[in-house]
Coordinates of C-alpha atoms in Angstrom, one line a residue:
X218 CA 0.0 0.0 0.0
X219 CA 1.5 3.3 -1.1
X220 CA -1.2 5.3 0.7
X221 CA -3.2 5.6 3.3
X222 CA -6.2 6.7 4.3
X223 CA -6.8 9.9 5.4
X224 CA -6.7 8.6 9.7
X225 CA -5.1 5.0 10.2
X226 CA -2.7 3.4 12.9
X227 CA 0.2 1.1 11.8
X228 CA 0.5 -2.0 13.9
X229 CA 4.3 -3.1 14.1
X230 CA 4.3 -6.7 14.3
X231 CA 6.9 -8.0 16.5
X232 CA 5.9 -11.8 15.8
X233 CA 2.7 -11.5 17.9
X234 CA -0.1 -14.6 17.5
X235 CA -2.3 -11.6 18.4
X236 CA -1.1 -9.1 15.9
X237 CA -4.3 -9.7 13.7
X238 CA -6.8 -9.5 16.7
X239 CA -5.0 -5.8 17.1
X240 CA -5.7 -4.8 14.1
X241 CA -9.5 -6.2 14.6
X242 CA -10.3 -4.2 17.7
X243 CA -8.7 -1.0 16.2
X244 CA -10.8 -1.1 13.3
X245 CA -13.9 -2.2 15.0
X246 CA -13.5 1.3 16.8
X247 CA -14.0 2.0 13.4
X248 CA -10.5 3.7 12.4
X249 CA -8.5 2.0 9.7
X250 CA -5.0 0.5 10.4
X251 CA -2.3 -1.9 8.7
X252 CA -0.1 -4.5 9.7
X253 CA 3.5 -3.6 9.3
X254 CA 6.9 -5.3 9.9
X255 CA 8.9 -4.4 13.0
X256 CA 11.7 -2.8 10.7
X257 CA 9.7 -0.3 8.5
X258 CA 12.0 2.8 8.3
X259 CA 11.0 5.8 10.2
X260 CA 10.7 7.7 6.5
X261 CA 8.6 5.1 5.5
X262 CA 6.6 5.9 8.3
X263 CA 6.6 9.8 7.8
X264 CA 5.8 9.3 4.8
X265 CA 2.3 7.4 5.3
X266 CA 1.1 10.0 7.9
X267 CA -0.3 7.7 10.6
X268 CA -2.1 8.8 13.5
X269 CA -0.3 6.4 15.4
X270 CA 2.0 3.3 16.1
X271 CA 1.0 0.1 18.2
X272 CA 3.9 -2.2 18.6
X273 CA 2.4 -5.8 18.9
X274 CA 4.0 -8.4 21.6
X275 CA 6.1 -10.9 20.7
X276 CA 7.8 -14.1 21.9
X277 CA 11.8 -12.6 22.0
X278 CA 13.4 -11.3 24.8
X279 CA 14.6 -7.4 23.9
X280 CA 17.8 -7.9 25.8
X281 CA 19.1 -11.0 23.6
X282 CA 21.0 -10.5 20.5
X283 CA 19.1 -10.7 17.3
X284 CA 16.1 -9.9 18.8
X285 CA 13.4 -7.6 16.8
X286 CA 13.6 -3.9 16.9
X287 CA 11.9 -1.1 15.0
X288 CA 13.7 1.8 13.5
X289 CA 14.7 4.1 16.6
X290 CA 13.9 7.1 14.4
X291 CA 10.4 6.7 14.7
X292 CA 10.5 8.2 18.2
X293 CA 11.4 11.4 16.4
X294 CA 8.6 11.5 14.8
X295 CA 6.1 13.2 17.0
X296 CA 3.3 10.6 16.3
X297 CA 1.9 8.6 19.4
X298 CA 3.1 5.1 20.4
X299 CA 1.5 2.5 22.2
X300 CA 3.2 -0.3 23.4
X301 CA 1.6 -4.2 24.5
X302 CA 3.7 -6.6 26.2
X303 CA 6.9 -7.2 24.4
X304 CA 6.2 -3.6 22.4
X305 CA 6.1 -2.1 26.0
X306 CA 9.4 -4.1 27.1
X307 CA 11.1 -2.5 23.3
X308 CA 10.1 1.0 24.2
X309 CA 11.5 0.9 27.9
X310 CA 15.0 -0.7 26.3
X311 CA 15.2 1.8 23.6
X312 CA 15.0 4.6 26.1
X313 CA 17.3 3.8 28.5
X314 CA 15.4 1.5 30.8
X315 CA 15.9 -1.9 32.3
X316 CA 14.2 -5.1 31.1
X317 CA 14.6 -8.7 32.9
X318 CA 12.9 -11.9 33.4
X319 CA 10.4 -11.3 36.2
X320 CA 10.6 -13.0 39.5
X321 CA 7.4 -14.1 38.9
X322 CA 5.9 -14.9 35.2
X323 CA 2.5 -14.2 34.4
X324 CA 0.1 -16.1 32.2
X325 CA -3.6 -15.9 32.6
X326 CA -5.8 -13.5 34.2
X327 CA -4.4 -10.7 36.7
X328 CA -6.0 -8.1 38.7
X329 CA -4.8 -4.6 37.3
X330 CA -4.8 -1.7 40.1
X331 CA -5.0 1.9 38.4
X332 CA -3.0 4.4 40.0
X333 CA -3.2 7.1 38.0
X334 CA -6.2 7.3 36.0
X335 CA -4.4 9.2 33.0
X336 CA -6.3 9.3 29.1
X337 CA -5.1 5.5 28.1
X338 CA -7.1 4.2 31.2
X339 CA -9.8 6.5 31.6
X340 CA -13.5 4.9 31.9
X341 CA -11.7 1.8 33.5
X342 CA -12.3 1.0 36.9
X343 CA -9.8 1.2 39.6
X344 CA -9.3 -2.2 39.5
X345 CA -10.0 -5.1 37.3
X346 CA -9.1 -8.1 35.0
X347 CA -6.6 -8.2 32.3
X348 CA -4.4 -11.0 30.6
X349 CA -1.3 -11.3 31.1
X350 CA 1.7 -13.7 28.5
X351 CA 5.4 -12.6 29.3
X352 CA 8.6 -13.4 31.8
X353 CA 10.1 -10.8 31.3
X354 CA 9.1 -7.3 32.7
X355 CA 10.4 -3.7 32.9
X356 CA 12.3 -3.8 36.1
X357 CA 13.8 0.2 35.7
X358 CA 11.6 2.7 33.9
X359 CA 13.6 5.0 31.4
X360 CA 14.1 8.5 32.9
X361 CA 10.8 10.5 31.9
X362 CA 8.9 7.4 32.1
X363 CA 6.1 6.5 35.5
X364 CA 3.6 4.0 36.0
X365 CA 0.2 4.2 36.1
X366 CA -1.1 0.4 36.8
X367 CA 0.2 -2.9 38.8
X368 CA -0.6 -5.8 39.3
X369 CA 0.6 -8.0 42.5
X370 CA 3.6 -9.4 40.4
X371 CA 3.9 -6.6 38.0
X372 CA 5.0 -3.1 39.3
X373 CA 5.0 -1.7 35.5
X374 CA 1.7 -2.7 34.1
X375 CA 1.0 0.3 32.3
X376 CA 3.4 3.2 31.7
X377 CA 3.7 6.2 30.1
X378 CA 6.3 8.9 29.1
X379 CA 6.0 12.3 31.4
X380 CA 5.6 14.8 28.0
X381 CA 5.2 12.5 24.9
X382 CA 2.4 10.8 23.8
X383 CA 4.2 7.4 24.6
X384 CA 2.3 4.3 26.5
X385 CA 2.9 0.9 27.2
X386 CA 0.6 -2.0 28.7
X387 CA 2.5 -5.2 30.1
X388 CA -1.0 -7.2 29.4
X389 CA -2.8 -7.3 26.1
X390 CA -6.1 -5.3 26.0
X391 CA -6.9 -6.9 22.6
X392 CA -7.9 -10.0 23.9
X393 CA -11.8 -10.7 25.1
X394 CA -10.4 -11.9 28.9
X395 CA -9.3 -8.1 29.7
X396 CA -12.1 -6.9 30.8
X397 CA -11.8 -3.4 29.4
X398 CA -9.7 -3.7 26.3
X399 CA -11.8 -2.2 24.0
X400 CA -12.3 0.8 26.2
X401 CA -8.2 1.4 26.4
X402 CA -7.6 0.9 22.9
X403 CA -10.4 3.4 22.2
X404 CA -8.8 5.9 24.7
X405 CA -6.0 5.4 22.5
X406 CA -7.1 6.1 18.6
X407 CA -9.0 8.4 19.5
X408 CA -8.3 10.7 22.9
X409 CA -4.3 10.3 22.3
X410 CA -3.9 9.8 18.9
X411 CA -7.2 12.1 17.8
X412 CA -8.9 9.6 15.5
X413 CA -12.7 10.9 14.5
X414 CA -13.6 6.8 13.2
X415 CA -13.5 7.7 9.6
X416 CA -13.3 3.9 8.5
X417 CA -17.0 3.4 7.0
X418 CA -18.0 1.0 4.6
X419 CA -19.6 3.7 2.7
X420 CA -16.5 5.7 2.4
X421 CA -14.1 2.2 1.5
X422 CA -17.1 1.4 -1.7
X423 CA -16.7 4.9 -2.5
X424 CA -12.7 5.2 -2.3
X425 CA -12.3 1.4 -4.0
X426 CA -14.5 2.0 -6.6
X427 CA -13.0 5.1 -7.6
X428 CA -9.2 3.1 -7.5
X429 CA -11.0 0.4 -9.5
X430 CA -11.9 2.6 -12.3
X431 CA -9.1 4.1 -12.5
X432 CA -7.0 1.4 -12.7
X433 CA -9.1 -0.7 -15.4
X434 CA -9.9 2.0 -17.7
X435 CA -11.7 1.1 -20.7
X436 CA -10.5 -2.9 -20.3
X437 CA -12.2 -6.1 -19.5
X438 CA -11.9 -7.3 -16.4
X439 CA -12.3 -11.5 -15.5
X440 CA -13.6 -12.5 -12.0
X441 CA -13.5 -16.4 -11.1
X442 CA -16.8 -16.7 -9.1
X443 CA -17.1 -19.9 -6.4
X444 CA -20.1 -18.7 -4.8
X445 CA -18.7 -18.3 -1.6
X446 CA -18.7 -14.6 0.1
X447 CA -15.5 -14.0 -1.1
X448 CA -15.2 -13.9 -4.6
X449 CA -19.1 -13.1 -4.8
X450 CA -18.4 -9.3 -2.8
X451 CA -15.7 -9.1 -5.6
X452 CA -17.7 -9.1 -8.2
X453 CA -20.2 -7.3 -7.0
X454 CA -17.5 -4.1 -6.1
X455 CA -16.2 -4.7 -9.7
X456 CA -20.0 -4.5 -11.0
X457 CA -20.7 -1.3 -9.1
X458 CA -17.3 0.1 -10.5
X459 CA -17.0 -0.6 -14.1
X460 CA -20.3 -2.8 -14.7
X461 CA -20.3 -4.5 -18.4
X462 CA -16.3 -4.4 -18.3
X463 CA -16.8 -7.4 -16.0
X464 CA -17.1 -10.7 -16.9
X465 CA -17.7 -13.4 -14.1
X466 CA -16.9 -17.5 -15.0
X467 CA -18.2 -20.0 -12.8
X468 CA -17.5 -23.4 -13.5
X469 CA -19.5 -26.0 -12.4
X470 CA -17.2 -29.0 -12.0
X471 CA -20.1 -31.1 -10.4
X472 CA -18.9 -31.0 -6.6
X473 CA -20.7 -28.3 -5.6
X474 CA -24.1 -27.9 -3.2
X475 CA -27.3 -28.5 -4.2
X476 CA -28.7 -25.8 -6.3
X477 CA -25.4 -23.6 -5.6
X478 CA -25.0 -23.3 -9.6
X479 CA -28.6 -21.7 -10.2
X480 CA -28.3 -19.5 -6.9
X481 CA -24.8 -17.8 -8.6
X482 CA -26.9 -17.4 -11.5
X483 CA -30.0 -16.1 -10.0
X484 CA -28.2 -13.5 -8.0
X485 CA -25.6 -12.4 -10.6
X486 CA -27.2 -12.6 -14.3
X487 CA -30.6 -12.2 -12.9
X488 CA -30.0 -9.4 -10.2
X489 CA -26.9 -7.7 -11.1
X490 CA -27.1 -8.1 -15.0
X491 CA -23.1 -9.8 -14.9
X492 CA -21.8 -10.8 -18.1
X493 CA -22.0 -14.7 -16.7
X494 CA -20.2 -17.4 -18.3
X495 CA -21.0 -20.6 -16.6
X496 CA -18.7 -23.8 -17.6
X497 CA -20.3 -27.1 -17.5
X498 CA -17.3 -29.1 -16.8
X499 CA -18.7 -31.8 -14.5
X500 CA -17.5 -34.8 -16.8
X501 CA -13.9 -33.0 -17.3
X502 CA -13.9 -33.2 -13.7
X503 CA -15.4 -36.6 -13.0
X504 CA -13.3 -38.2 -15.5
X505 CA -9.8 -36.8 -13.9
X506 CA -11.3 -38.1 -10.5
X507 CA -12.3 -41.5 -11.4
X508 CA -10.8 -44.0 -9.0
X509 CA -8.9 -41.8 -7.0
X510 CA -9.3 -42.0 -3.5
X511 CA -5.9 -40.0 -1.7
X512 CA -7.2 -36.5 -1.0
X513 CA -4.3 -35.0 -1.7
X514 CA -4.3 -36.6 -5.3
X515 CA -7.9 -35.6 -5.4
X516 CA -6.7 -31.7 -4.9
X517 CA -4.1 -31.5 -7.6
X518 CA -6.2 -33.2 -10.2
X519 CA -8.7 -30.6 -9.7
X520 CA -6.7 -27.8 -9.3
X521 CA -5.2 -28.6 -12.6
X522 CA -8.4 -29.1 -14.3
X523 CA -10.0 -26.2 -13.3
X524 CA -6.9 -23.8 -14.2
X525 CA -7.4 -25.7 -18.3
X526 CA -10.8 -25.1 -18.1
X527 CA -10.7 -21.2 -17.1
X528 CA -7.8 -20.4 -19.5
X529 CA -10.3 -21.8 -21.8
X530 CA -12.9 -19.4 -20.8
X531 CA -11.1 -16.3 -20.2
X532 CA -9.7 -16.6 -23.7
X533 CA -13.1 -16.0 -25.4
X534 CA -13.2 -12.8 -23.7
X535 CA -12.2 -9.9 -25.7
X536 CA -10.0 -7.2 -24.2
X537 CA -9.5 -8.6 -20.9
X538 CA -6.3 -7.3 -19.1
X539 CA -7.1 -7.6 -15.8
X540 CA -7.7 -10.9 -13.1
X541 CA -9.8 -9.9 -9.8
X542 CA -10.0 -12.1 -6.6
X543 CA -11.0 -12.2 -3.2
X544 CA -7.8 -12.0 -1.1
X545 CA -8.6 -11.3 2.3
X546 CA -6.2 -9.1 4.5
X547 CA -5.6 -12.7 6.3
X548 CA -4.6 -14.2 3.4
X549 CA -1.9 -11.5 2.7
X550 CA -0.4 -11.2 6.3
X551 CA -0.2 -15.9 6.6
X552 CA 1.4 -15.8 3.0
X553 CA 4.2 -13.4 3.4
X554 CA 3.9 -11.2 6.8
X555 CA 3.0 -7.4 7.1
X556 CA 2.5 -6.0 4.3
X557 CA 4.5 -2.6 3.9
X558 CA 8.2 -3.9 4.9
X559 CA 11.3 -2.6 3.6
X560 CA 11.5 -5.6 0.8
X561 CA 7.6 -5.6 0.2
X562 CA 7.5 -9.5 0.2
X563 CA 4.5 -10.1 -0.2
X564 CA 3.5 -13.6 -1.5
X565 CA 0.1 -12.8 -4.2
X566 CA -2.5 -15.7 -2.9
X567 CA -4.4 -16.8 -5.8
X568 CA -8.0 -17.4 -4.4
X569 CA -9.8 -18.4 -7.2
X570 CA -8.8 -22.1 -7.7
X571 CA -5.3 -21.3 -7.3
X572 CA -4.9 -19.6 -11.1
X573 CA -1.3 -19.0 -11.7
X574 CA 0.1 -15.5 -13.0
X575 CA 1.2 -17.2 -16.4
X576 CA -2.7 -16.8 -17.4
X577 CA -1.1 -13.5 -17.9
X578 CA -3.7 -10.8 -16.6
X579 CA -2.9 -7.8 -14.0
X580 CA -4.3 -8.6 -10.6
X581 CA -6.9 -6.9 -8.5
X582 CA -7.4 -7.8 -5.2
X583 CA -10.2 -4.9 -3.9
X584 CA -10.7 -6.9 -0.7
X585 CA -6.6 -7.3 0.1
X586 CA -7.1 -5.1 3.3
X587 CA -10.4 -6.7 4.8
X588 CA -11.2 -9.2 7.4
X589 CA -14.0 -11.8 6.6
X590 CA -16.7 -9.9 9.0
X591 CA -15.9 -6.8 7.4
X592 CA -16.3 -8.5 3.1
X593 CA -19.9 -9.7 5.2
X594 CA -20.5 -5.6 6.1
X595 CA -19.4 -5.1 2.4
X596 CA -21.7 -7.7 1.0
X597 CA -24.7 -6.2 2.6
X598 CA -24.0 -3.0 1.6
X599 CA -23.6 -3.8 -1.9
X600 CA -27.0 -5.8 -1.7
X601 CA -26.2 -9.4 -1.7
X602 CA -28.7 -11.6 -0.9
X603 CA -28.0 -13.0 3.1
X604 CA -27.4 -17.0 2.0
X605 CA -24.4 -15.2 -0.5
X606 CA -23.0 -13.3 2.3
X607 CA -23.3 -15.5 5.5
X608 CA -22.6 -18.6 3.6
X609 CA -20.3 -21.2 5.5
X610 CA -17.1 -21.8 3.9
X611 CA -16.7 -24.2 1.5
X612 CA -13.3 -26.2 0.5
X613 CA -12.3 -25.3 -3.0
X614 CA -12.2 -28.9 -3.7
X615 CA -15.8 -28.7 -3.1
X616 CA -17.6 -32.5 -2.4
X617 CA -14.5 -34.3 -3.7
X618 CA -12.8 -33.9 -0.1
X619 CA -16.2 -34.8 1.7
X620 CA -16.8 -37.3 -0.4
X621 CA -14.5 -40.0 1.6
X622 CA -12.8 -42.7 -0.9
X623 CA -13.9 -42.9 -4.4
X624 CA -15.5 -39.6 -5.9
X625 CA -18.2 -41.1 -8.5
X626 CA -21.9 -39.2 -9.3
X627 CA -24.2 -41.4 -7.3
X628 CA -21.9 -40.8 -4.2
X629 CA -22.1 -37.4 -5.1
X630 CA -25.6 -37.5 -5.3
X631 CA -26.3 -39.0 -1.8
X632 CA -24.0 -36.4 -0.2
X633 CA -25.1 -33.8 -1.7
X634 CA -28.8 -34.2 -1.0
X635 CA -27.9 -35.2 2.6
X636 CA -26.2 -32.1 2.9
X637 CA -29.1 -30.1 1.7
X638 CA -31.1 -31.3 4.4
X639 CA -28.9 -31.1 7.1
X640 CA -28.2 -27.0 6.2
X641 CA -32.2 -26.4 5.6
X642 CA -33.0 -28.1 9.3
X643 CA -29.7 -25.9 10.4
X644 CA -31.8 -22.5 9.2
X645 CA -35.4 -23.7 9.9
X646 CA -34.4 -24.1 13.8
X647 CA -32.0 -20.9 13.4
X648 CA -28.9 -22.9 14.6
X649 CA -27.4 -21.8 10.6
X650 CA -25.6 -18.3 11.8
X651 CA -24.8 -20.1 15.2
X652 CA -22.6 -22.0 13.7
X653 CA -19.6 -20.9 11.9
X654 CA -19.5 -24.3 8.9
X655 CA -21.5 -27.2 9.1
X656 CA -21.4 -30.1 6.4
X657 CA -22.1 -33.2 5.4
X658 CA -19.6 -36.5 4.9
X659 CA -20.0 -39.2 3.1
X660 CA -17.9 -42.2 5.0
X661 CA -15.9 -44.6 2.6
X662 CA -18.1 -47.9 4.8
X663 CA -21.3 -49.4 4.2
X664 CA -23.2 -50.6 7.7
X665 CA -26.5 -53.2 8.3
X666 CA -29.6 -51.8 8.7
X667 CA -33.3 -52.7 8.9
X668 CA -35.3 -51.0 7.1
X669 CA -38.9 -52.3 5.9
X670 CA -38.5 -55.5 7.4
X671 CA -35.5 -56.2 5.2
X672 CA -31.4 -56.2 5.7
X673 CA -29.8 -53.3 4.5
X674 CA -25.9 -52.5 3.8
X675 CA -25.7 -49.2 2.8
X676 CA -23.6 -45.7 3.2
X677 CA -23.1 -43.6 6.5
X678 CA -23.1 -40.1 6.8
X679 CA -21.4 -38.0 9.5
X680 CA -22.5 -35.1 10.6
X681 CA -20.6 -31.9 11.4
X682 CA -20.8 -28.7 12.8
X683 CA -18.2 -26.0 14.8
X684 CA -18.2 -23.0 16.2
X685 CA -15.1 -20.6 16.2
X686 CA -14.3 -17.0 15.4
X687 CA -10.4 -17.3 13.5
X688 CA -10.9 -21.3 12.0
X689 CA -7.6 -21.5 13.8
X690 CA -9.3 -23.3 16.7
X691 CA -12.8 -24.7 16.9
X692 CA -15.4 -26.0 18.8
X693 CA -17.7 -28.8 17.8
X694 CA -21.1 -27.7 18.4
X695 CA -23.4 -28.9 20.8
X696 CA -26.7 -29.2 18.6
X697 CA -29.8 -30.3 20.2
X698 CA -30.4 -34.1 20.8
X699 CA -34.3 -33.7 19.3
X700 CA -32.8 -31.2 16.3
X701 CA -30.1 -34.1 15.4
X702 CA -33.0 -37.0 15.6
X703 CA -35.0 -34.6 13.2
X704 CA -31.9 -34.6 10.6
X705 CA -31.3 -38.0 11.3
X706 CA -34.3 -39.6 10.2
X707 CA -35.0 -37.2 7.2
X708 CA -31.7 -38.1 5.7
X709 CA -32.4 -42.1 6.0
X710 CA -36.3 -41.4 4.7
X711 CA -34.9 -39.1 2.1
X712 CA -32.2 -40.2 0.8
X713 CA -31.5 -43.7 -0.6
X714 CA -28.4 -45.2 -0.2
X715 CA -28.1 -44.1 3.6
X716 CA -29.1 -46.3 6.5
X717 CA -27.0 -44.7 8.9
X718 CA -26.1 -41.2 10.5
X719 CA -23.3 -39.9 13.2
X720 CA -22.2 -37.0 14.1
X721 CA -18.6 -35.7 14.8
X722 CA -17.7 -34.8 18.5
X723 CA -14.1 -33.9 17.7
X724 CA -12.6 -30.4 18.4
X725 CA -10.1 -28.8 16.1
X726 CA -7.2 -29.4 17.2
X727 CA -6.6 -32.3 17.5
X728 CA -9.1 -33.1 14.9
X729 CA -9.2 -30.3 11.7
X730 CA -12.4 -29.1 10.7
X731 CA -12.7 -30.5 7.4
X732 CA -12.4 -34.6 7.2
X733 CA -9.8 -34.7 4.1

């Protein structure tokens, strides 16, 4: 990013696990801000015109060689600085001060005691519960410096500088367990740093259309549609931007929900008038599957196949220069770190079936500096209908990978339709948006049954469902005994071929979400 916008804070990421869930609570106070390595150059820095700097934690110790430091010039710059854990432990060093392993770590939840109620901590009460992850601690303040929070094992909770708009927090107010995190980081942005909350999603449509239009000019643009929320708030930007430059392919490769192919064309020839190209590729796709069983063989033949069949596509589409997808800001920070270091190495993530850069378009990636609940706010903004925008996610693979064993088009068919149900008695009972993916397997065994008076041997299906906020972690989710009796026997009434139905009680780790 060469620009910013007009109030933003840069987060210096120090190697935090946290580092995203900074940047999260900043902009849900709604004021933009970016990720950045912990060795952007102070002129850098000038030159972007923050409002302010948060340094992140981290897992080093500042007094050991090699550790990560940020450009000492940037305390030159007149522009506040607030420090969390490790970032508070940098500051302190830089300036003079002492830092050591505590005699007492702290993990967990604390009791913080204010003692001076200055602007970071104002609206918090004189005492309550923060969280605490470090050994080491400031043990000598750097001259200027005084404390204005403890805890019993923690003299230097929170600090600040006498004169300059410089503070630092030993716990992390980003996390949910500190109690009043939101309310500090607020203080922050906006009392010390004098953020107004600018960050709309009326003024980002506004600002990324304009870039959009700029950018394209009077050429085509290509945007690989999956259906999911992704790639579907992507086109729908592009659409508002540049309209009938856009052209949107989405191939059916026959492992996709029931119905999902019509829905992408209801909603985007139908509603926003797209220049649709839907590929029927089902027996390209069923043919390269055809006895294969290892997952990981199952991914790379359809990767592979769908990248022929869209450079078929694409080349029937005259004038087309550019190639949008849905990279999320997520997606940028996993694949190559912050995003506005020194060697701007950033890895491009192709989204949209994993297209390589040979195809030989210009990217545009309009949703690069979003987090999924913010493409959601987008989505409704720009009037997509609510099954588009809160949609589960959905492996690229599609069915193939919860299809278990042999991918063929009757066991397609029985997953599929017992995945239908199981998401329509999910939204009926309003258990959908309380879960963040729920799905379907089809097991790779055959079990007896009874049914009608007469042995069966026929297919299981498992049943899953978790909740979590980052994917990163997850929950499995405790669904009603009565609601999973109700699935249960629609599935064996409904759907032949299935005489038996479970459902997964695994957590995430050790168990990943998805079964393949």
């Amino acid at each position: 990013m060469t620009t910013l916008p007009s109030e933003s804070i840069l987060i210096f990421d120090f190697g935090s696990q946290y580092a995203q869930l900074i940047a999260r609570r900043v902009r849900e106070a709604q004021v933009f801000c970016q990720i950045v390595r912990h060795d952007l150059p102070a002129s850098r820095v000038a030159e972007l015109q923050p409002k302010g700097l948060i340094f992140s934690g981290g897992p080093n110790s500042v007094y050991e060689p090699g550790a990560p430091r940020c450009d000492p010039g940037l305390f030159d710059l007149d522009i506040p600085i607030l420090g969390l854990c490790y970032g508070l432990q940098l500051i302190c060093h830089l300036q003079g001060g002492r830092v050591q392993p505590g005699s007492a770590r702290e993990f967990g939840r604390k009791t913080l005691r204010i003692h001076d109620p200055d602007v970071i901590l104002r609206g918090v009460p004189s005492e309550s519960v923060v969280w605490m992850s470090h050994g080491d601690q400031a043990e000598i303040l750097p001259p200027d410096f005084e404390v204005l929070a403890s805890t019993d094992t923690c003299p230097a909770a929170a600090i600040r500088h006498r004169s300059r708009p410089w503070f630092g927090l030993q716990f992390h107010p980003e996390v949910s367990h500190t109690e009043h995190g939101r309310t500090i980081l607020r203080n922050f942005v906006y009392d010390v740093c004098g953020c107004q909350g600018l960050w709309r999603m009326e003024s980002f449509i506004e600002s990324t259309v304009a870039e959009i239009r700029e950018k394209v000019g009077p050429h085509r643009v290509i945007c690989g549609l999956s259906g999911g929320v992704d790639s579907s708030v992507t086109a729908a930007l592009l659409l508002k931007a540049v309209g009938p430059q856009v052209a949107c392919i989405f191939v059916d490769n026959g492992l996709l929900r029931k119905n999902e192919t019509e829905a992408v064309r209801r909603t985007f020839q139908d509603h926003f008038h797209a220049d649709l190209h839907v590929v029927d590729a089902q027996e390209r796709f069923l043919s390269a599957l055809a006895g294969v069983s290892d997952p990981q063989e199952k991914r790379r033949r359809i990767g592979h196949v769908f990248i022929e069949v869209f450079k078929s596509e694409a080349e029937h589409i005259a004038g087309a220069k550019f190639l949008a997808q849905g990279t999320l800001y997520p997606d940028v920070i996993e694949s190559g770190g912050a995003p506005d270091g020194p060697a701007h190495n950033i890895k491009t993530h192709h989204n949209v079936g994993g297209l390589p850069e040979e195809l030989g378009f210009e990217l545009i990636e309009p949703l690069k500096n979003l987090f999924k609940d913010e493409v959601r706010r987008l989505g409704q903004e720009l009037g997509l209908p609510d099954q588009i925008v809160w949609r589960h996610p959905f492996p690229g693979p599609g069915l193939a990978v919860r299809c278990l064993g042999p991918v063929t088009r009757e066991r397609l068919d029985i997953l599929r339709q017992a995945d239908a149900i199981f998401l329509e008695e999910l939204k009926k009972c309003n258990w959908y948006r309380r879960t963040a993916q729920a799905f379907a397997v089809l097991l790779p065994v055959q079990s007896v049954g009874v049914m009608g008076d007469g042995r069966t041997y026929e297919n299981v299906v498992a049943l899953r469902a978790v909740q979590t906020e980052d994917f990163m972690t997850a929950d499995w989710a405790p669904l009603p005994h009565d609601f999973l009796a109700q699935v249960s026997t629609r599935i064996i009434n409904e759907v032949r071929g299935v005489n038996r139905v479970v459902y997964d009680i695994s957590s995430k780790p050790p168990a990943t979400i998805e079964w393949e």
